Amino acid sequence: MSIKDRYVLSREKRLTTISHYDGTLGGLWDELTGQEIRQRVRTFTQDSYSEIQYALHLLGSIRDTAIVVHGAIGCAASGIYYNVKDDGAYWYSTNLKERDTILGGDNQLREAVLRAQEETGAKAVFVVGTPVIAINNDDVSSILLELEDEIPVPCIFINVDGFKTKAGINGCDVVAHALAKYVVKKAPEKEDFVNLISMTEKKADVEAAKELLTTVGVRANVVGRFSGIADIQAAGAAKASVVLDSDEGGYFAELLEEGYGVEYIQTDAPIGIRGTRHFLEKLAGGLKDEALTERIGDYFDREQEKLKRYTGRKRLDGRRVFLHTTVSRAKVYARLIVELGGEVAGIAVPYIDPEIKEKLAALAKEQPELPIVVAGGQPYELANIVRRVEPYFYLSDRGEFAFLDGTDVIPLPLSGISTVGYDGVAALANRIEKLLKGLERAAGYGSEPTIYKETWLKRSSNWYVKQEVR
Amino acid sequence: MKKSIYGPRFGCALQGALDTLIEIDQVVPVIHSIAGCGVSNAIAHRTGKVDTGRINGMAVAGTNVFEKQVIFGGGSRLREELKNATKVYKGELFVVLNSCESAMVGDDIIGMTNELSDQGFQAVHLENTSGFKGIAYAGYEQVFTAVISQLASKPDADSAGQEEHEKTVNILGILPGTDPYFRGTLDTLTTLLNNAGLKVNRFFGTPDGVAQLQNITRADATLVFSKWGYVPAKKLEDQYGIPFLYYPAVPVGAEQVERLLTELDELLGLDQDRLQALIAEQRQRFAYYYKGIRQTLISEFVFRDVAVVGVESTVLAVGSFLRQYMGANIKAAIVTDAVARDDVDIPESGLRELAEEVYETSDTGEIRRTIESNGIEVLLASSLEKPVADLLGIPFLSISYPVTDRIILSKSYAGVDGAVSMIEDYVEIVT
C-alpha cells in the first residue's frame, strides 16, 4: 500500500492477517512461515468489534474534530460513551431511516456535515461509513467533493463498512491512511520533536509514554488518540516517529515515512524493564543522538535501584499468567511476567500475520508448546481454553473477564493504571499485590455460574471451525 | 427540522431489543448482522458502570456476516449459527434479531428461526429490529409484540373460573438499558402489587422470566407505565381480552400510588381490607417523611424554575412530583423519545398541562440551546447536559440515560420510597 492509494485494502488482502488460530505457538509459527496461510472460519461466532468501532474509538479521542456517522442511529451508539469519557470529537449521526435506504441518504449527509462544521468550528470533519451506505452504494466522496467549496476545513471519508475485514484493527489503518493523506502537512524542514503514535491506547498510557520521553529530553508530538488536529498536521515536520504498539500504529508510521520523509524507528512497546529500555535505546540509535544515549544511560542507572524493589520481591512467585493483548504487547508483557517472577501460561491475541509474528520469535523458540489463540472477542472460546490451560491470573488489556465465571482463574485488569515505562512496572507489581490481598479479604466476591454448557466447555475449542473454501 | 442528530443519546431498534432480551433470564439472543451492532451498544452502557444482563457485550451470539454473505445472502450462515448456539449456551429461549444489513440483503430470518422451532427449541424472530426501522425504545415494543404473537401460551379457559385463581398482572413500559432505574422501579412496583394480593409478571430480574413471557397471555390485566408498553398491551387486549390500565409514567408519591391501586381495584376487585390497609400505610409513610422536609422547603426556598430532560415517562414522573410537592415550575420539559406514529393512537400524556414549554428533540445541541435560552434555575437531565449546567452555574441532577456520575443499582424514583429519594436528591442540589 502507498499513501498515493485512495483507500486501504483490508489486512487480510494486504498482510494475509488471520483472525482464528487455536493451538501451540510453535505450530502457529510454522504455519505463518509456510507457503500458504490457512484462513479458518468459525461456524459459531459472538459479536465483536468491527473496523467501524475501531475507527470510531480512534477518531472519538481526537480534539477539534467532528465525526459524522453516516448510517442508522445505532451505528453511533458507542459515541454515547466516548463522548462523555474522552472529551474529544463532536459526534453526529445522519440518522438514516428506511426511506433513506431506498432513496439514499445524500441530503442527510450534506446537512450533517454542514451543521457539524458550523456548530462546532471543527478543524476537520470525518464521515464514517456503515453497512447501510455501503450496501446502498451511496456516493459519499462526490458529496464531500461538492461540499469542499462550502467548508473551509478538510472533510474526509473514512471508508469502513464492517463486512470487508474480520480484523477490526483495519479501522485504525483506514483512519491512519486518511490522516496521513489528507491532514498531515508537508514541512519545509524537520523540527526537534518525534511523533508518538497511538491507535488504541488509553489516556494514562499515552501520557506516561510522553512523560517518559520528556524525562530523557525528547519532545514528543502525540499523534492519533488524544491528539489534536494541529498535532497531526505537524507530524510531517517530525525528526522521526515511534509507535506505542507497532501492530496497530506501524502502518501510520510507514505512511509518514513514505509521504513526508519522517523516519520510522521501530521499537518494542515501552512496557516492562526490557521493553522500556529497547524503546528508548532504539529511539536514540535511530536519531543518532549521542547526548540522548548518554541521558538514557543515566536514566537507567537511576531507575535500576528503584526497580529492584519490585523485581527483587518477585510478586508473582511462580504463578502462571495467561496474556490477552496484541502481539506487540504480548512480547513485552511476557518478559515482564518473568521479571516479576511469574510464568506465561498462554496467549490470546486478536489477529496475527506473518510480519508481526516475528515479535514472538524468542518466545516461540523458548516455549514452542505455549498455547496461543487468535480471536477477536469470542469469549466462548476463551472460556473453553482457560479451563484447559488453568492459569492463575488472566492479564488482559481488553477489559472483558466474564468468561472466567465458573473457574478459579483470577482476572488481572489493567484499568486505572498505566503499565508504560518503569513506573508501569511498579504499577503492575502493586496491582498484583493489592489484587491478591483484596480478594483474600473479599470473601463475598464469590463466583458466578458460567453461561456456557458443560458439553461445550469439555470439547475441543476448535470444534466450530472450518477451513475457508476458496 | 433537522434530520441529523448531534450527540446521539440512544441506539437503534436492534440495540433496544437486545437491551430488553439480555435482562430476561435464560434468553439467548442471536444477532444476525455485521460484527459490532451489539458491541457498540454495550460500549454505550459502560457509562453506567453496571453490568447488564446475563449474556451481554461480546458474549452475545452474532453471525458477524462477511462480504460473501452480503453478496450471496447470509441465510445459511444464520442457520449454522443458530444450530451451534443451542450447543454452546445454557438457555431456554432463542431470539433472532434482524439488522440493517440482513434486512437489506433480504435474508430469511423467519424461515431460519422456524427451523429451530421445528427441532423443539423455543425460538422467536424479530424481523423489524433493523436499525433504520426505529430507535432503541421501539426495540422493546417489538420484543413484546413478537413474544405475544409467537411464544405466549394460549389462555387457559378453565383457570378463569377457578375460585382459587391467583390474580396476575403484567408490567409493561419499563425499559431496561435506557431506563437507568428499571431494576429498582420493577422491585418497587412488584412489592406494591404483591402487597395488594396480586401476582406479577415483571419479566426482568426474576429467574422465571421466560415462564412469565409464556404466561403473558394468561394474566388478568396489564399495567403500562410508558408509551412504549402501549402497543403490546393493546395487542393483549385485542387478541386475548386482557384489559389494561395505561399510565404514561410510573406513580411517584402516595397520591399516585393510591390512584393506581384504586383503579386496579375497580378493574380486578381486590381484597378490601388488604387494599385499604396498604393505601393507609403508603399515605402515612409518605406523610411522615414529607413532614420532615416541609419547613426546609420554605426556609431554604426551593421553588425554582426547572428544566427536565429525558424520555416522556421520566419527564412526567419527575416533573409532576416536583411541581406538586417541591413547588417547582417546570419551565421546560424536553422529551427525547418523541416519535410521530400513525400506526397507533396513544392517549395524550398530559405533559403540556405540566410544563410551560414542551420541546421534542433528542439532539444534544438543540437541548443545550433550549436550556441556555430559558432562564432555567435547576436542571434535571442526562449526563450529556452536565456541561451546560456547569456553564450556567446551576444545580444539576442526572435523572435520565446516560447517567455517568453515579452508580444506580436498586435506586428508583417510583412509589413512596422513590418519592422520598427524589425529595432527598432534589433538596440536596438546590439548597
XYZ file of C-alpha atoms in Angstrom, chain A residues 13-382:
370
model
C -5.602 -8.834 1.489
C -2.541 -6.751 2.386
C -0.926 -8.874 5.052
C -2.745 -12.236 4.977
C -3.863 -11.472 8.514
C -5.660 -14.332 10.229
C -8.272 -13.927 12.923
C -8.511 -17.538 14.055
C -5.952 -19.985 15.352
C -6.058 -22.297 18.324
C -3.012 -24.404 19.065
C 0.603 -24.019 20.095
C 2.905 -21.118 19.425
C 5.315 -23.433 17.613
C 2.533 -24.688 15.362
C 1.412 -21.170 14.554
C 4.978 -20.148 13.854
C 5.415 -22.990 11.372
C 2.137 -22.180 9.698
C 2.873 -18.485 9.310
C 6.347 -19.288 7.997
C 4.976 -21.675 5.371
C 3.916 -21.035 1.833
C 0.206 -20.812 2.330
C -1.586 -19.122 5.194
C -4.730 -21.049 6.081
C -7.759 -18.911 6.837
C -10.124 -20.639 9.208
C -13.777 -19.770 9.559
C -15.867 -20.026 12.696
C -19.273 -21.603 12.233
C -20.298 -20.066 15.524
C -19.311 -16.524 16.464
C -20.041 -13.946 19.098
C -20.402 -10.245 18.411
C -17.089 -8.402 18.301
C -15.511 -5.075 17.436
C -15.690 -4.391 13.722
C -13.487 -1.912 11.894
C -16.214 0.689 12.450
C -15.814 0.517 16.229
C -12.034 0.727 15.961
C -12.242 3.739 13.653
C -14.726 5.496 15.959
C -12.673 4.699 19.052
C -9.649 6.358 17.468
C -11.429 9.336 15.928
C -13.534 9.943 19.016
C -10.465 10.884 21.046
C -9.104 13.422 18.564
C -9.753 17.001 19.610
C -11.056 19.751 17.296
C -12.824 17.266 15.043
C -16.386 16.337 14.217
C -17.441 12.786 13.397
C -20.459 12.206 11.187
C -21.529 8.563 11.406
C -23.367 8.028 8.155
C -25.910 5.346 8.960
C -28.739 4.402 11.275
C -28.732 5.944 14.751
C -27.376 2.778 16.401
C -24.136 2.871 14.406
C -23.112 5.865 16.526
C -24.111 4.283 19.852
C -20.543 3.890 21.103
C -20.290 7.672 20.885
C -22.601 7.942 23.899
C -19.733 6.613 26.000
C -16.758 8.081 24.151
C -18.462 11.472 24.058
C -18.629 11.635 27.827
C -15.329 9.896 28.535
C -12.766 11.127 26.046
C -13.690 14.790 25.666
C -12.536 14.576 22.055
C -14.571 14.788 18.890
C -18.112 16.109 18.415
C -20.452 13.272 17.387
C -23.164 13.458 14.741
C -25.349 10.783 13.188
C -27.096 11.151 9.837
C -29.827 9.057 11.491
C -30.842 7.196 8.336
C -34.344 5.755 8.159
C -35.862 3.034 5.995
C -36.758 5.518 3.265
C -33.094 6.582 3.050
C -32.021 3.006 2.404
C -34.161 3.128 -0.717
C -33.672 6.715 -1.871
C -30.194 7.306 -0.494
C -29.021 9.474 2.395
C -27.290 12.228 0.414
C -29.337 15.086 1.840
C -28.858 13.974 5.425
C -25.136 13.693 4.870
C -24.930 17.148 3.373
C -26.949 18.597 6.248
C -24.934 16.816 8.916
C -21.548 17.809 7.524
C -22.512 21.450 7.110
C -24.004 21.774 10.559
C -21.163 19.832 12.170
C -18.616 22.310 10.893
C -20.778 25.335 11.515
C -21.868 24.398 15.033
C -18.555 23.164 16.351
C -15.899 25.008 14.380
C -14.172 21.651 13.958
C -10.848 21.774 12.145
C -11.668 18.548 10.294
C -14.873 16.597 9.669
C -14.708 12.807 9.337
C -17.578 10.963 7.691
C -17.564 7.366 8.890
C -19.104 4.702 6.662
C -21.519 1.956 7.736
C -23.003 -1.142 6.067
C -26.213 0.681 5.134
C -24.498 3.166 2.840
C -22.055 0.544 1.568
C -24.823 -1.843 0.517
C -26.831 1.052 -0.873
C -23.724 2.243 -2.732
C -24.156 5.877 -1.646
C -21.534 8.024 -3.325
C -20.110 9.754 -0.278
C -16.950 11.013 -1.944
C -18.855 13.004 -4.555
C -20.931 14.721 -1.905
C -17.841 15.624 0.084
C -16.244 16.935 -3.084
C -19.270 19.154 -3.658
C -19.009 20.453 -0.103
C -15.347 21.366 -0.444
C -16.196 24.914 -1.504
C -18.620 25.416 1.355
C -16.451 24.092 4.153
C -13.130 25.682 4.998
C -11.686 22.545 6.616
C -10.828 19.037 5.374
C -13.866 16.803 5.115
C -12.734 13.206 4.881
C -14.489 9.920 4.199
C -13.458 7.043 6.445
C -14.356 4.187 4.154
C -15.313 1.410 6.561
C -18.361 -0.826 6.263
C -17.877 -3.552 8.860
C -18.024 -6.529 6.490
C -14.888 -6.423 4.369
C -12.478 -7.499 7.089
C -12.573 -9.684 10.174
C -9.634 -7.803 11.716
C -11.275 -4.827 13.390
C -7.914 -3.086 13.668
C -8.272 -2.399 9.952
C -10.463 0.548 11.010
C -7.378 2.197 12.520
C -5.499 1.644 9.249
C -8.291 3.351 7.324
C -8.186 6.322 9.694
C -4.360 6.430 9.606
C -4.418 6.431 5.819
C -6.917 9.291 5.776
C -4.960 11.318 8.340
C -1.645 10.804 6.545
C -3.111 11.569 3.123
C -5.420 14.489 3.910
C -4.473 16.062 7.272
C -0.688 15.881 7.758
C 1.093 18.852 6.190
C 4.367 18.861 4.339
C 7.075 20.721 6.247
C 9.912 22.648 4.608
C 12.332 21.361 7.230
C 12.370 18.979 10.152
C 11.880 20.237 13.699
C 13.190 18.990 17.008
C 10.476 16.561 18.047
C 9.372 12.985 17.424
C 5.887 11.671 16.719
C 4.477 9.377 19.373
C 1.813 7.347 17.582
C -1.130 5.838 19.452
C -4.016 3.945 17.854
C -5.918 2.270 20.698
C -4.087 3.133 23.919
C -5.831 4.588 26.917
C -5.039 8.106 28.040
C -2.900 7.061 31.007
C -0.575 5.073 28.718
C -0.205 7.877 26.190
C 0.529 10.385 28.938
C 3.016 8.026 30.608
C 4.854 7.487 27.309
C 5.028 11.207 26.678
C 6.305 11.744 30.206
C 8.934 9.020 29.684
C 10.233 10.792 26.585
C 10.185 14.174 28.315
C 12.235 12.716 31.171
C 15.074 11.833 28.797
C 14.798 15.166 26.981
C 12.810 14.180 23.894
C 9.948 16.408 22.805
C 7.036 14.197 21.796
C 4.174 15.109 19.485
C 1.253 12.775 20.214
C -0.413 11.642 17.005
C -3.569 9.549 16.946
C -5.507 9.043 20.159
C -5.600 12.071 22.465
C -4.030 14.357 19.902
C -5.444 17.447 18.245
C -5.711 18.202 14.558
C -2.795 20.652 14.870
C -0.612 17.843 16.282
C -1.488 15.599 13.359
C -0.863 18.380 10.841
C 2.563 18.934 12.400
C 3.515 15.246 12.184
C 5.216 15.803 8.814
C 7.810 18.057 10.457
C 8.977 15.452 12.975
C 12.515 14.065 13.001
C 11.175 10.563 13.446
C 8.174 8.529 14.605
C 7.905 5.921 17.331
C 4.815 3.825 17.889
C 3.352 2.636 21.174
C 2.086 -0.575 19.585
C 3.617 -1.326 16.206
C 0.938 -3.940 15.291
C -1.557 -1.121 15.353
C 0.289 2.102 14.545
C 3.119 0.804 12.359
C 1.091 1.448 9.216
C 0.673 5.136 10.103
C 4.413 5.466 10.752
C 5.188 3.837 7.392
C 2.915 6.312 5.598
C 4.601 9.249 7.347
C 7.953 7.913 6.251
C 6.821 7.399 2.671
C 4.868 10.627 2.289
C 6.809 13.067 4.447
C 10.270 11.583 4.947
C 9.699 11.088 8.689
C 11.864 8.162 9.726
C 10.001 5.286 11.384
C 12.094 3.976 14.252
C 10.833 0.515 15.087
C 10.889 -0.334 18.762
C 9.274 -2.622 21.262
C 6.324 -1.246 23.195
C 7.672 0.681 26.225
C 6.353 -1.844 28.720
C 8.455 -3.742 31.257
C 12.125 -3.291 32.024
C 13.497 -4.600 28.753
C 10.680 -3.184 26.645
C 11.194 0.316 28.019
C 14.952 0.094 27.548
C 14.540 -1.190 23.985
C 12.120 1.635 23.206
C 14.459 4.367 24.401
C 17.716 2.882 23.091
C 16.292 2.218 19.646
C 14.986 5.778 19.544
C 18.379 7.239 20.481
C 20.080 4.948 17.966
C 17.656 5.883 15.223
C 18.131 9.571 15.909
C 21.935 9.054 16.076
C 21.895 11.307 19.116
C 24.829 10.541 21.401
C 23.796 13.040 24.044
C 20.429 11.335 24.221
C 22.089 7.937 24.535
C 24.036 9.298 27.493
C 20.949 10.750 29.153
C 19.119 7.446 28.699
C 22.049 5.605 30.284
C 21.890 7.929 33.296
C 18.151 7.441 33.495
C 18.506 3.632 33.520
C 21.065 3.835 36.316
C 18.775 5.985 38.411
C 15.762 3.737 37.845
C 17.512 0.394 38.372
C 17.768 0.868 42.117
C 14.089 1.743 42.415
C 13.050 -1.188 40.243
C 14.803 -3.752 42.401
C 12.096 -3.157 44.969
C 9.565 -4.631 42.536
C 11.542 -7.224 40.622
C 13.521 -8.378 43.659
C 10.413 -9.455 45.530
C 9.087 -11.494 42.617
C 5.443 -10.636 43.269
C 4.149 -13.367 41.006
C 6.018 -16.058 42.922
C 5.938 -18.643 40.122
C 2.273 -18.099 39.316
C 1.123 -18.794 35.760
C -0.325 -15.875 33.806
C -2.429 -16.018 30.630
C -1.898 -12.901 28.491
C -4.644 -11.346 26.385
C -3.381 -8.425 24.336
C -1.869 -7.622 20.936
C 1.195 -9.453 19.628
C 3.456 -6.421 20.231
C 2.360 -6.090 23.796
C 2.351 -9.848 24.389
C 6.073 -9.834 23.637
C 6.872 -7.246 26.322
C 4.298 -8.442 28.856
C 5.721 -11.947 28.558
C 9.127 -10.624 29.590
C 7.618 -8.504 32.338
C 5.791 -11.512 33.775
C 9.113 -13.324 34.039
C 10.778 -10.205 35.515
C 8.112 -10.244 38.216
C 8.749 -13.920 38.973
C 5.867 -15.446 37.007
C 5.434 -17.796 34.097
C 3.488 -17.249 30.877
C 0.726 -19.855 30.629
C -0.748 -18.903 27.269
C -1.529 -16.033 24.957
C -4.646 -14.699 23.252
C -4.270 -12.102 20.507
C -6.976 -10.585 18.290
C -5.142 -11.148 14.977
C -1.730 -12.077 13.626
C 0.081 -12.070 10.287
C 3.448 -13.337 9.002
C 5.110 -9.961 9.586
C 4.124 -9.300 13.171
C 4.686 -12.925 14.185
C 8.416 -12.067 14.302
C 7.784 -10.302 17.613
C 7.075 -13.682 19.158
C 10.248 -15.287 17.764
C 12.073 -15.552 21.079
C 9.011 -16.869 22.880
C 8.323 -19.396 20.106
C 11.868 -20.685 20.437
C 11.747 -20.879 24.243
C 8.174 -22.171 24.613
C 7.010 -23.787 21.352
C 4.295 -25.685 23.232
C 2.792 -22.488 24.673
C -0.960 -22.378 23.961
C -1.987 -19.483 21.741
C -5.393 -18.469 20.479
C -6.140 -15.866 17.824
C -9.604 -14.436 18.383
C -11.191 -11.015 18.279
C -13.510 -11.358 21.248
C -15.094 -14.847 21.112
C -15.238 -15.308 24.894
C -16.864 -18.744 24.431
C -13.529 -19.988 23.060
C -11.608 -18.292 25.863
